[in-house]
mmCIF file with all atom_site columns, N, CA and C in Angstrom:
data_model
loop_
_atom_site.group_PDB
_atom_site.id
_atom_site.type_symbol
_atom_site.label_atom_id
_atom_site.label_alt_id
_atom_site.label_comp_id
_atom_site.label_asym_id
_atom_site.label_entity_id
_atom_site.label_seq_id
_atom_site.pdbx_PDB_ins_code
_atom_site.Cartn_x
_atom_site.Cartn_y
_atom_site.Cartn_z
_atom_site.occupancy
_atom_site.B_iso_or_equiv
_atom_site.pdbx_formal_charge
_atom_site.auth_seq_id
_atom_site.auth_comp_id
_atom_site.auth_asym_id
_atom_site.auth_atom_id
_atom_site.pdbx_PDB_model_num
ATOM 1   N N  . UNK A 1 1  ? 0.838   -1.178 0.000  1.00 52.00 ? 26  UNK A N  1
ATOM 2   C CA . UNK A 1 1  ? 0.000   0.000  0.000  1.00 52.00 ? 26  UNK A CA 1
ATOM 3   C C  . UNK A 1 1  ? 0.887   1.246  0.000  1.00 52.00 ? 26  UNK A C  1
ATOM 4   N N  . UNK A 1 2  ? 0.595   2.122  -0.909 1.00 58.00 ? 27  UNK A N  1
ATOM 5   C CA . UNK A 1 2  ? 1.317   3.379  -0.947 1.00 58.00 ? 27  UNK A CA 1
ATOM 6   C C  . UNK A 1 2  ? 0.609   4.380  -0.037 1.00 58.00 ? 27  UNK A C  1
ATOM 7   N N  . UNK A 1 3  ? 1.411   5.093  0.725  1.00 62.00 ? 28  UNK A N  1
ATOM 8   C CA . UNK A 1 3  ? 0.789   6.147  1.528  1.00 62.00 ? 28  UNK A CA 1
ATOM 9   C C  . UNK A 1 3  ? 0.810   7.429  0.719  1.00 62.00 ? 28  UNK A C  1
ATOM 10  N N  . UNK A 1 4  ? -0.270  8.132  0.805  1.00 65.00 ? 29  UNK A N  1
ATOM 11  C CA . UNK A 1 4  ? -0.402  9.370  0.047  1.00 65.00 ? 29  UNK A CA 1
ATOM 12  C C  . UNK A 1 4  ? -0.035  10.550 0.934  1.00 65.00 ? 29  UNK A C  1
ATOM 13  N N  . UNK A 1 5  ? 0.953   11.299 0.510  1.00 60.00 ? 30  UNK A N  1
ATOM 14  C CA . UNK A 1 5  ? 1.361   12.491 1.237  1.00 60.00 ? 30  UNK A CA 1
ATOM 15  C C  . UNK A 1 5  ? 0.773   13.685 0.503  1.00 60.00 ? 30  UNK A C  1
ATOM 16  N N  . UNK A 1 6  ? 0.030   14.515 1.207  1.00 67.00 ? 31  UNK A N  1
ATOM 17  C CA . UNK A 1 6  ? -0.583  15.657 0.529  1.00 67.00 ? 31  UNK A CA 1
ATOM 18  C C  . UNK A 1 6  ? 0.492   16.619 0.016  1.00 67.00 ? 31  UNK A C  1
ATOM 19  N N  . UNK A 1 7  ? 0.187   17.268 -1.083 1.00 72.00 ? 32  UNK A N  1
ATOM 20  C CA . UNK A 1 7  ? 1.092   18.271 -1.621 1.00 72.00 ? 32  UNK A CA 1
ATOM 21  C C  . UNK A 1 7  ? 0.944   19.546 -0.800 1.00 72.00 ? 32  UNK A C  1
ATOM 22  N N  . UNK A 1 8  ? 2.038   19.983 -0.221 1.00 72.00 ? 33  UNK A N  1
ATOM 23  C CA . UNK A 1 8  ? 2.028   21.217 0.541  1.00 72.00 ? 33  UNK A CA 1
ATOM 24  C C  . UNK A 1 8  ? 2.523   22.343 -0.337 1.00 72.00 ? 33  UNK A C  1
ATOM 25  N N  . UNK A 1 9  ? 1.875   23.472 -0.226 1.00 78.00 ? 34  UNK A N  1
ATOM 26  C CA . UNK A 1 9  ? 2.309   24.652 -0.952 1.00 78.00 ? 34  UNK A CA 1
ATOM 27  C C  . UNK A 1 9  ? 3.450   25.262 -0.148 1.00 78.00 ? 34  UNK A C  1
ATOM 28  N N  . UNK A 1 10 ? 4.657   25.135 -0.650 1.00 81.00 ? 35  UNK A N  1
ATOM 29  C CA . UNK A 1 10 ? 5.836   25.641 0.055  1.00 81.00 ? 35  UNK A CA 1
ATOM 30  C C  . UNK A 1 10 ? 5.738   27.143 0.320  1.00 81.00 ? 35  UNK A C  1
ATOM 31  N N  . UNK A 1 11 ? 5.024   27.837 -0.531 1.00 86.00 ? 36  UNK A N  1
ATOM 32  C CA . UNK A 1 11 ? 4.877   29.275 -0.333 1.00 86.00 ? 36  UNK A CA 1
ATOM 33  C C  . UNK A 1 11 ? 4.217   29.579 1.005  1.00 86.00 ? 36  UNK A C  1
ATOM 34  N N  . UNK A 1 12 ? 3.176   28.847 1.327  1.00 85.00 ? 37  UNK A N  1
ATOM 35  C CA . UNK A 1 12 ? 2.455   29.091 2.578  1.00 85.00 ? 37  UNK A CA 1
ATOM 36  C C  . UNK A 1 12 ? 3.170   28.466 3.773  1.00 85.00 ? 37  UNK A C  1
ATOM 37  N N  . UNK A 1 13 ? 3.812   27.347 3.581  1.00 84.00 ? 38  UNK A N  1
ATOM 38  C CA . UNK A 1 13 ? 4.336   26.603 4.716  1.00 84.00 ? 38  UNK A CA 1
ATOM 39  C C  . UNK A 1 13 ? 5.720   27.047 5.185  1.00 84.00 ? 38  UNK A C  1
ATOM 40  N N  . UNK A 1 14 ? 6.191   28.178 4.712  1.00 88.00 ? 39  UNK A N  1
ATOM 41  C CA . UNK A 1 14 ? 7.380   28.795 5.289  1.00 88.00 ? 39  UNK A CA 1
ATOM 42  C C  . UNK A 1 14 ? 6.922   29.401 6.610  1.00 88.00 ? 39  UNK A C  1
ATOM 43  N N  . UNK A 1 15 ? 7.762   29.379 7.630  1.00 92.00 ? 40  UNK A N  1
ATOM 44  C CA . UNK A 1 15 ? 7.367   29.716 9.002  1.00 92.00 ? 40  UNK A CA 1
ATOM 45  C C  . UNK A 1 15 ? 6.639   31.061 9.130  1.00 92.00 ? 40  UNK A C  1
ATOM 46  N N  . UNK A 1 16 ? 7.217   32.123 8.630  1.00 94.00 ? 41  UNK A N  1
ATOM 47  C CA . UNK A 1 16 ? 6.601   33.442 8.801  1.00 94.00 ? 41  UNK A CA 1
ATOM 48  C C  . UNK A 1 16 ? 5.318   33.562 8.004  1.00 94.00 ? 41  UNK A C  1
ATOM 49  N N  . UNK A 1 17 ? 5.305   33.056 6.781  1.00 95.00 ? 42  UNK A N  1
ATOM 50  C CA . UNK A 1 17 ? 4.089   33.134 5.968  1.00 95.00 ? 42  UNK A CA 1
ATOM 51  C C  . UNK A 1 17 ? 2.976   32.291 6.566  1.00 95.00 ? 42  UNK A C  1
ATOM 52  N N  . UNK A 1 18 ? 3.308   31.137 7.109  1.00 94.00 ? 43  UNK A N  1
ATOM 53  C CA . UNK A 1 18 ? 2.297   30.312 7.783  1.00 94.00 ? 43  UNK A CA 1
ATOM 54  C C  . UNK A 1 18 ? 1.742   31.045 8.998  1.00 94.00 ? 43  UNK A C  1
ATOM 55  N N  . UNK A 1 19 ? 2.611   31.770 9.700  1.00 96.00 ? 44  UNK A N  1
ATOM 56  C CA . UNK A 1 19 ? 2.155   32.569 10.839 1.00 96.00 ? 44  UNK A CA 1
ATOM 57  C C  . UNK A 1 19 ? 1.186   33.655 10.425 1.00 96.00 ? 44  UNK A C  1
ATOM 58  N N  . UNK A 1 20 ? 1.477   34.325 9.308  1.00 97.00 ? 45  UNK A N  1
ATOM 59  C CA . UNK A 1 20 ? 0.585   35.376 8.817  1.00 97.00 ? 45  UNK A CA 1
ATOM 60  C C  . UNK A 1 20 ? -0.770  34.787 8.447  1.00 97.00 ? 45  UNK A C  1
ATOM 61  N N  . UNK A 1 21 ? -0.747  33.699 7.696  1.00 96.00 ? 46  UNK A N  1
ATOM 62  C CA . UNK A 1 21 ? -1.997  33.061 7.263  1.00 96.00 ? 46  UNK A CA 1
ATOM 63  C C  . UNK A 1 21 ? -2.780  32.550 8.475  1.00 96.00 ? 46  UNK A C  1
ATOM 64  N N  . UNK A 1 22 ? -2.097  31.957 9.439  1.00 96.00 ? 47  UNK A N  1
ATOM 65  C CA . UNK A 1 22 ? -2.767  31.443 10.640 1.00 96.00 ? 47  UNK A CA 1
ATOM 66  C C  . UNK A 1 22 ? -3.404  32.573 11.442 1.00 96.00 ? 47  UNK A C  1
ATOM 67  N N  . UNK A 1 23 ? -2.683  33.679 11.595 1.00 97.00 ? 48  UNK A N  1
ATOM 68  C CA . UNK A 1 23 ? -3.222  34.820 12.343 1.00 97.00 ? 48  UNK A CA 1
ATOM 69  C C  . UNK A 1 23 ? -4.450  35.388 11.641 1.00 97.00 ? 48  UNK A C  1
ATOM 70  N N  . UNK A 1 24 ? -4.403  35.438 10.318 1.00 97.00 ? 49  UNK A N  1
ATOM 71  C CA . UNK A 1 24 ? -5.548  35.961 9.573  1.00 97.00 ? 49  UNK A CA 1
ATOM 72  C C  . UNK A 1 24 ? -6.704  34.964 9.504  1.00 97.00 ? 49  UNK A C  1
ATOM 73  N N  . UNK A 1 25 ? -6.436  33.699 9.739  1.00 96.00 ? 50  UNK A N  1
ATOM 74  C CA . UNK A 1 25 ? -7.503  32.700 9.735  1.00 96.00 ? 50  UNK A CA 1
ATOM 75  C C  . UNK A 1 25 ? -8.447  32.896 10.921 1.00 96.00 ? 50  UNK A C  1
ATOM 76  N N  . UNK A 1 26 ? -7.955  33.505 11.984 1.00 97.00 ? 51  UNK A N  1
ATOM 77  C CA . UNK A 1 26 ? -8.793  33.720 13.173 1.00 97.00 ? 51  UNK A CA 1
ATOM 78  C C  . UNK A 1 26 ? -9.138  35.195 13.384 1.00 97.00 ? 51  UNK A C  1
ATOM 79  N N  . UNK A 1 27 ? -8.686  36.044 12.476 1.00 96.00 ? 52  UNK A N  1
ATOM 80  C CA . UNK A 1 27 ? -9.000  37.477 12.512 1.00 96.00 ? 52  UNK A CA 1
ATOM 81  C C  . UNK A 1 27 ? -9.392  37.908 11.108 1.00 96.00 ? 52  UNK A C  1
ATOM 82  N N  . UNK A 1 28 ? -10.509 38.582 10.977 1.00 95.00 ? 53  UNK A N  1
ATOM 83  C CA . UNK A 1 28 ? -10.968 38.985 9.648  1.00 95.00 ? 53  UNK A CA 1
ATOM 84  C C  . UNK A 1 28 ? -9.944  39.875 8.956  1.00 95.00 ? 53  UNK A C  1
ATOM 85  N N  . UNK A 1 29 ? -9.395  40.828 9.686  1.00 97.00 ? 54  UNK A N  1
ATOM 86  C CA . UNK A 1 29 ? -8.323  41.682 9.179  1.00 97.00 ? 54  UNK A CA 1
ATOM 87  C C  . UNK A 1 29 ? -7.331  41.926 10.307 1.00 97.00 ? 54  UNK A C  1
ATOM 88  N N  . UNK A 1 30 ? -6.095  42.212 9.911  1.00 97.00 ? 55  UNK A N  1
ATOM 89  C CA . UNK A 1 30 ? -5.058  42.620 10.857 1.00 97.00 ? 55  UNK A CA 1
ATOM 90  C C  . UNK A 1 30 ? -4.245  43.724 10.212 1.00 97.00 ? 55  UNK A C  1
ATOM 91  N N  . UNK A 1 31 ? -3.823  44.682 11.034 1.00 97.00 ? 56  UNK A N  1
ATOM 92  C CA . UNK A 1 31 ? -2.953  45.729 10.518 1.00 97.00 ? 56  UNK A CA 1
ATOM 93  C C  . UNK A 1 31 ? -1.519  45.213 10.471 1.00 97.00 ? 56  UNK A C  1
ATOM 94  N N  . UNK A 1 32 ? -0.693  45.935 9.745  1.00 97.00 ? 57  UNK A N  1
ATOM 95  C CA . UNK A 1 32 ? 0.731   45.607 9.654  1.00 97.00 ? 57  UNK A CA 1
ATOM 96  C C  . UNK A 1 32 ? 1.338   45.479 11.048 1.00 97.00 ? 57  UNK A C  1
ATOM 97  N N  . UNK A 1 33 ? 1.064   46.454 11.907 1.00 96.00 ? 58  UNK A N  1
ATOM 98  C CA . UNK A 1 33 ? 1.645   46.441 13.256 1.00 96.00 ? 58  UNK A CA 1
ATOM 99  C C  . UNK A 1 33 ? 1.117   45.288 14.107 1.00 96.00 ? 58  UNK A C  1
ATOM 100 N N  . UNK A 1 34 ? -0.142  44.915 13.912 1.00 97.00 ? 59  UNK A N  1
ATOM 101 C CA . UNK A 1 34 ? -0.689  43.775 14.649 1.00 97.00 ? 59  UNK A CA 1
ATOM 102 C C  . UNK A 1 34 ? -0.004  42.484 14.216 1.00 97.00 ? 59  UNK A C  1
ATOM 103 N N  . UNK A 1 35 ? 0.198   42.304 12.917 1.00 97.00 ? 60  UNK A N  1
ATOM 104 C CA . UNK A 1 35 ? 0.897   41.109 12.415 1.00 97.00 ? 60  UNK A CA 1
ATOM 105 C C  . UNK A 1 35 ? 2.310   41.077 12.972 1.00 97.00 ? 60  UNK A C  1
ATOM 106 N N  . UNK A 1 36 ? 2.985   42.211 12.927 1.00 97.00 ? 61  UNK A N  1
ATOM 107 C CA . UNK A 1 36 ? 4.355   42.300 13.431 1.00 97.00 ? 61  UNK A CA 1
ATOM 108 C C  . UNK A 1 36 ? 4.424   41.922 14.909 1.00 97.00 ? 61  UNK A C  1
ATOM 109 N N  . UNK A 1 37 ? 3.477   42.405 15.700 1.00 97.00 ? 62  UNK A N  1
ATOM 110 C CA . UNK A 1 37 ? 3.463   42.107 17.135 1.00 97.00 ? 62  UNK A CA 1
ATOM 111 C C  . UNK A 1 37 ? 3.128   40.642 17.407 1.00 97.00 ? 62  UNK A C  1
ATOM 112 N N  . UNK A 1 38 ? 2.165   40.095 16.683 1.00 96.00 ? 63  UNK A N  1
ATOM 113 C CA . UNK A 1 38 ? 1.774   38.696 16.881 1.00 96.00 ? 63  UNK A CA 1
ATOM 114 C C  . UNK A 1 38 ? 2.941   37.762 16.577 1.00 96.00 ? 63  UNK A C  1
ATOM 115 N N  . UNK A 1 39 ? 3.641   38.042 15.470 1.00 96.00 ? 64  UNK A N  1
ATOM 116 C CA . UNK A 1 39 ? 4.738   37.165 15.049 1.00 96.00 ? 64  UNK A CA 1
ATOM 117 C C  . UNK A 1 39 ? 6.068   37.513 15.696 1.00 96.00 ? 64  UNK A C  1
ATOM 118 N N  . UNK A 1 40 ? 6.100   38.647 16.411 1.00 96.00 ? 65  UNK A N  1
ATOM 119 C CA . UNK A 1 40 ? 7.338   39.106 17.058 1.00 96.00 ? 65  UNK A CA 1
ATOM 120 C C  . UNK A 1 40 ? 8.484   39.121 16.050 1.00 96.00 ? 65  UNK A C  1
ATOM 121 N N  . UNK A 1 41 ? 8.265   39.863 14.966 1.00 95.00 ? 66  UNK A N  1
ATOM 122 C CA . UNK A 1 41 ? 9.254   39.935 13.904 1.00 95.00 ? 66  UNK A CA 1
ATOM 123 C C  . UNK A 1 41 ? 9.467   41.385 13.488 1.00 95.00 ? 66  UNK A C  1
ATOM 124 N N  . UNK A 1 42 ? 10.247  41.594 12.453 1.00 95.00 ? 67  UNK A N  1
ATOM 125 C CA . UNK A 1 42 ? 10.612  42.939 12.023 1.00 95.00 ? 67  UNK A CA 1
ATOM 126 C C  . UNK A 1 42 ? 9.691   43.465 10.929 1.00 95.00 ? 67  UNK A C  1
ATOM 127 N N  . UNK A 1 43 ? 9.760   44.771 10.701 1.00 94.00 ? 68  UNK A N  1
ATOM 128 C CA . UNK A 1 43 ? 8.998   45.392 9.613  1.00 94.00 ? 68  UNK A CA 1
ATOM 129 C C  . UNK A 1 43 ? 9.322   44.731 8.277  1.00 94.00 ? 68  UNK A C  1
ATOM 130 N N  . UNK A 1 44 ? 10.608  44.560 8.015  1.00 95.00 ? 69  UNK A N  1
ATOM 131 C CA . UNK A 1 44 ? 11.043  43.979 6.742  1.00 95.00 ? 69  UNK A CA 1
ATOM 132 C C  . UNK A 1 44 ? 10.525  42.572 6.536  1.00 95.00 ? 69  UNK A C  1
ATOM 133 N N  . UNK A 1 45 ? 10.525  41.774 7.600  1.00 94.00 ? 70  UNK A N  1
ATOM 134 C CA . UNK A 1 45 ? 10.040  40.398 7.508  1.00 94.00 ? 70  UNK A CA 1
ATOM 135 C C  . UNK A 1 45 ? 8.565   40.359 7.135  1.00 94.00 ? 70  UNK A C  1
ATOM 136 N N  . UNK A 1 46 ? 7.755   41.151 7.826  1.00 96.00 ? 71  UNK A N  1
ATOM 137 C CA . UNK A 1 46 ? 6.323   41.187 7.539  1.00 96.00 ? 71  UNK A CA 1
ATOM 138 C C  . UNK A 1 46 ? 6.096   41.668 6.112  1.00 96.00 ? 71  UNK A C  1
ATOM 139 N N  . UNK A 1 47 ? 6.779   42.723 5.734  1.00 95.00 ? 72  UNK A N  1
ATOM 140 C CA . UNK A 1 47 ? 6.600   43.304 4.415  1.00 95.00 ? 72  UNK A CA 1
ATOM 141 C C  . UNK A 1 47 ? 6.925   42.318 3.293  1.00 95.00 ? 72  UNK A C  1
ATOM 142 N N  . UNK A 1 48 ? 8.072   41.668 3.372  1.00 96.00 ? 73  UNK A N  1
ATOM 143 C CA . UNK A 1 48 ? 8.502   40.729 2.321  1.00 96.00 ? 73  UNK A CA 1
ATOM 144 C C  . UNK A 1 48 ? 7.568   39.530 2.237  1.00 96.00 ? 73  UNK A C  1
ATOM 145 N N  . UNK A 1 49 ? 7.243   38.934 3.372  1.00 96.00 ? 74  UNK A N  1
ATOM 146 C CA . UNK A 1 49 ? 6.418   37.730 3.369  1.00 96.00 ? 74  UNK A CA 1
ATOM 147 C C  . UNK A 1 49 ? 4.967   38.025 3.001  1.00 96.00 ? 74  UNK A C  1
ATOM 148 N N  . UNK A 1 50 ? 4.439   39.149 3.466  1.00 96.00 ? 75  UNK A N  1
ATOM 149 C CA . UNK A 1 50 ? 3.070   39.520 3.101  1.00 96.00 ? 75  UNK A CA 1
ATOM 150 C C  . UNK A 1 50 ? 2.973   39.789 1.604  1.00 96.00 ? 75  UNK A C  1
ATOM 151 N N  . UNK A 1 51 ? 3.985   40.415 1.049  1.00 96.00 ? 76  UNK A N  1
ATOM 152 C CA . UNK A 1 51 ? 3.972   40.690 -0.397 1.00 96.00 ? 76  UNK A CA 1
ATOM 153 C C  . UNK A 1 51 ? 3.961   39.389 -1.200 1.00 96.00 ? 76  UNK A C  1
ATOM 154 N N  . UNK A 1 52 ? 4.738   38.396 -0.775 1.00 96.00 ? 77  UNK A N  1
ATOM 155 C CA . UNK A 1 52 ? 4.752   37.103 -1.477 1.00 96.00 ? 77  UNK A CA 1
ATOM 156 C C  . UNK A 1 52 ? 3.370   36.451 -1.429 1.00 96.00 ? 77  UNK A C  1
ATOM 157 N N  . UNK A 1 53 ? 2.726   36.517 -0.264 1.00 96.00 ? 78  UNK A N  1
ATOM 158 C CA . UNK A 1 53 ? 1.380   35.953 -0.129 1.00 96.00 ? 78  UNK A CA 1
ATOM 159 C C  . UNK A 1 53 ? 0.373   36.727 -0.981 1.00 96.00 ? 78  UNK A C  1
ATOM 160 N N  . UNK A 1 54 ? 0.548   38.032 -1.045 1.00 96.00 ? 79  UNK A N  1
ATOM 161 C CA . UNK A 1 54 ? -0.353  38.858 -1.857 1.00 96.00 ? 79  UNK A CA 1
ATOM 162 C C  . UNK A 1 54 ? -0.158  38.543 -3.347 1.00 96.00 ? 79  UNK A C  1
ATOM 163 N N  . UNK A 1 55 ? 1.079   38.438 -3.792 1.00 95.00 ? 80  UNK A N  1
ATOM 164 C CA . UNK A 1 55 ? 1.364   38.123 -5.198 1.00 95.00 ? 80  UNK A CA 1
ATOM 165 C C  . UNK A 1 55 ? 0.810   36.765 -5.592 1.00 95.00 ? 80  UNK A C  1
ATOM 166 N N  . UNK A 1 56 ? 0.774   35.828 -4.645 1.00 94.00 ? 81  UNK A N  1
ATOM 167 C CA . UNK A 1 56 ? 0.250   34.487 -4.913 1.00 94.00 ? 81  UNK A CA 1
ATOM 168 C C  . UNK A 1 56 ? -1.272  34.433 -4.798 1.00 94.00 ? 81  UNK A C  1
ATOM 169 N N  . UNK A 1 57 ? -1.893  35.530 -4.363 1.00 95.00 ? 82  UNK A N  1
ATOM 170 C CA . UNK A 1 57 ? -3.346  35.581 -4.275 1.00 95.00 ? 82  UNK A CA 1
ATOM 171 C C  . UNK A 1 57 ? -3.931  35.056 -2.976 1.00 95.00 ? 82  UNK A C  1
ATOM 172 N N  . UNK A 1 58 ? -3.110  34.872 -1.945 1.00 95.00 ? 83  UNK A N  1
ATOM 173 C CA . UNK A 1 58 ? -3.600  34.352 -0.672 1.00 95.00 ? 83  UNK A CA 1
ATOM 174 C C  . UNK A 1 58 ? -4.128  35.436 0.259  1.00 95.00 ? 83  UNK A C  1
ATOM 175 N N  . UNK A 1 59 ? -3.648  36.670 0.108  1.00 95.00 ? 84  UNK A N  1
ATOM 176 C CA . UNK A 1 59 ? -4.161  37.733 0.942  1.00 95.00 ? 84  UNK A CA 1
ATOM 177 C C  . UNK A 1 59 ? -4.255  39.029 0.160  1.00 95.00 ? 84  UNK A C  1
ATOM 178 N N  . UNK A 1 60 ? -5.052  39.942 0.688  1.00 97.00 ? 85  UNK A N  1
ATOM 179 C CA . UNK A 1 60 ? -5.170  41.258 0.095  1.00 97.00 ? 85  UNK A CA 1
ATOM 180 C C  . UNK A 1 60 ? -4.570  42.267 1.059  1.00 97.00 ? 85  UNK A C  1
ATOM 181 N N  . UNK A 1 61 ? -4.087  43.336 0.490  1.00 96.00 ? 86  UNK A N  1
ATOM 182 C CA . UNK A 1 61 ? -3.459  44.399 1.255  1.00 96.00 ? 86  UNK A CA 1
ATOM 183 C C  . UNK A 1 61 ? -4.189  45.695 0.928  1.00 96.00 ? 86  UNK A C  1
ATOM 184 N N  . UNK A 1 62 ? -4.713  46.350 1.954  1.00 96.00 ? 87  UNK A N  1
ATOM 185 C CA . UNK A 1 62 ? -5.434  47.615 1.771  1.00 96.00 ? 87  UNK A CA 1
ATOM 186 C C  . UNK A 1 62 ? -4.651  48.711 2.491  1.00 96.00 ? 87  UNK A C  1
ATOM 187 N N  . UNK A 1 63 ? -4.253  49.726 1.743  1.00 95.00 ? 88  UNK A N  1
ATOM 188 C CA . UNK A 1 63 ? -3.497  50.833 2.331  1.00 95.00 ? 88  UNK A CA 1
ATOM 189 C C  . UNK A 1 63 ? -4.387  52.064 2.413  1.00 95.00 ? 88  UNK A C  1
ATOM 190 N N  . UNK A 1 64 ? -4.317  52.731 3.556  1.00 95.00 ? 89  UNK A N  1
ATOM 191 C CA . UNK A 1 64 ? -5.099  53.945 3.770  1.00 95.00 ? 89  UNK A CA 1
ATOM 192 C C  . UNK A 1 64 ? -4.342  54.828 4.761  1.00 95.00 ? 89  UNK A C  1
ATOM 193 N N  . UNK A 1 65 ? -4.988  55.891 5.181  1.00 94.00 ? 90  UNK A N  1
ATOM 194 C CA . UNK A 1 65 ? -4.407  56.778 6.184  1.00 94.00 ? 90  UNK A CA 1
ATOM 195 C C  . UNK A 1 65 ? -5.391  56.960 7.322  1.00 94.00 ? 90  UNK A C  1
ATOM 196 N N  . UNK A 1 66 ? -4.876  57.017 8.534  1.00 91.00 ? 91  UNK A N  1
ATOM 197 C CA . UNK A 1 66 ? -5.634  57.418 9.713  1.00 91.00 ? 91  UNK A CA 1
ATOM 198 C C  . UNK A 1 66 ? -5.011  58.726 10.152 1.00 91.00 ? 91  UNK A C  1
ATOM 199 N N  . UNK A 1 67 ? -5.697  59.810 9.829  1.00 93.00 ? 92  UNK A N  1
ATOM 200 C CA . UNK A 1 67 ? -5.071  61.116 10.029 1.00 93.00 ? 92  UNK A CA 1
ATOM 201 C C  . UNK A 1 67 ? -3.912  61.231 9.057  1.00 93.00 ? 92  UNK A C  1
ATOM 202 N N  . UNK A 1 68 ? -2.732  61.429 9.573  1.00 93.00 ? 93  UNK A N  1
ATOM 203 C CA . UNK A 1 68 ? -1.542  61.515 8.724  1.00 93.00 ? 93  UNK A CA 1
ATOM 204 C C  . UNK A 1 68 ? -0.712  60.238 8.747  1.00 93.00 ? 93  UNK A C  1
ATOM 205 N N  . UNK A 1 69 ? -1.170  59.259 9.475  1.00 92.00 ? 94  UNK A N  1
ATOM 206 C CA . UNK A 1 69 ? -0.409  58.013 9.621  1.00 92.00 ? 94  UNK A CA 1
ATOM 207 C C  . UNK A 1 69 ? -0.890  56.973 8.613  1.00 92.00 ? 94  UNK A C  1
ATOM 208 N N  . UNK A 1 70 ? 0.058   56.367 7.875  1.00 92.00 ? 95  UNK A N  1
ATOM 209 C CA . UNK A 1 70 ? -0.340  55.300 6.950  1.00 92.00 ? 95  UNK A CA 1
ATOM 210 C C  . UNK A 1 70 ? -0.820  54.072 7.715  1.00 92.00 ? 95  UNK A C  1
ATOM 211 N N  . UNK A 1 71 ? -1.782  53.379 7.132  1.00 95.00 ? 96  UNK A N  1
ATOM 212 C CA . UNK A 1 71 ? -2.340  52.169 7.753  1.00 95.00 ? 96  UNK A CA 1
ATOM 213 C C  . UNK A 1 71 ? -2.429  51.088 6.690  1.00 95.00 ? 96  UNK A C  1
ATOM 214 N N  . UNK A 1 72 ? -1.863  49.942 6.976  1.00 96.00 ? 97  UNK A N  1
ATOM 215 C CA . UNK A 1 72 ? -1.917  48.799 6.071  1.00 96.00 ? 97  UNK A CA 1
ATOM 216 C C  . UNK A 1 72 ? -2.692  47.689 6.757  1.00 96.00 ? 97  UNK A C  1
ATOM 217 N N  . UNK A 1 73 ? -3.719  47.185 6.071  1.00 97.00 ? 98  UNK A N  1
ATOM 218 C CA . UNK A 1 73 ? -4.528  46.092 6.613  1.00 97.00 ? 98  UNK A CA 1
ATOM 219 C C  . UNK A 1 73 ? -4.468  44.901 5.678  1.00 97.00 ? 98  UNK A C  1
ATOM 220 N N  . UNK A 1 74 ? -4.361  43.728 6.266  1.00 97.00 ? 99  UNK A N  1
ATOM 221 C CA . UNK A 1 74 ? -4.331  42.482 5.503  1.00 97.00 ? 99  UNK A CA 1
ATOM 222 C C  . UNK A 1 74 ? -5.572  41.658 5.792  1.00 97.00 ? 99  UNK A C  1
ATOM 223 N N  . UNK A 1 75 ? -6.024  40.917 4.799  1.00 97.00 ? 100 UNK A N  1
ATOM 224 C CA . UNK A 1 75 ? -7.104  39.951 4.992  1.00 97.00 ? 100 UNK A CA 1
ATOM 225 C C  . UNK A 1 75 ? -6.880  38.797 4.013  1.00 97.00 ? 100 UNK A C  1
ATOM 226 N N  . UNK A 1 76 ? -7.396  37.631 4.381  1.00 97.00 ? 101 UNK A N  1
ATOM 227 C CA . UNK A 1 76 ? -7.262  36.459 3.531  1.00 97.00 ? 101 UNK A CA 1
ATOM 228 C C  . UNK A 1 76 ? -8.227  36.535 2.344  1.00 97.00 ? 101 UNK A C  1
ATOM 229 N N  . UNK A 1 77 ? -7.831  35.945 1.244  1.00 95.00 ? 102 UNK A N  1
ATOM 230 C CA . UNK A 1 77 ? -8.727  35.782 0.116  1.00 95.00 ? 102 UNK A CA 1
ATOM 231 C C  . UNK A 1 77 ? -9.370  34.404 0.223  1.00 95.00 ? 102 UNK A C  1
ATOM 232 N N  . UNK A 1 78 ? -10.265 34.083 -0.676 1.00 91.00 ? 103 UNK A N  1
ATOM 233 C CA . UNK A 1 78 ? -10.887 32.760 -0.646 1.00 91.00 ? 103 UNK A CA 1
ATOM 234 C C  . UNK A 1 78 ? -9.896  31.654 -1.028 1.00 91.00 ? 103 UNK A C  1
ATOM 235 N N  . UNK A 1 79 ? -8.815  32.025 -1.712 1.00 80.00 ? 104 UNK A N  1
ATOM 236 C CA . UNK A 1 79 ? -7.794  31.020 -2.063 1.00 80.00 ? 104 UNK A CA 1
ATOM 237 C C  . UNK A 1 79 ? -7.227  30.406 -0.805 1.00 80.00 ? 104 UNK A C  1
#
């Protein structure tokens, strides 16, 4: 009997990207700073990994301003 191993999407299963997807799975949206705090990582790490997920269609990124401060919010797509 052959055992079937599911195909994992390496894009999602990298540690930081999996953390982003997991955090968004239990939160409808999260801001950049919330993701950074949850994962205890750097601005650059969140930015690079979120962009890869966005390019692959796994999350959306909405940029706006609150007063004069930029605000970035992430949410999962149906993918």
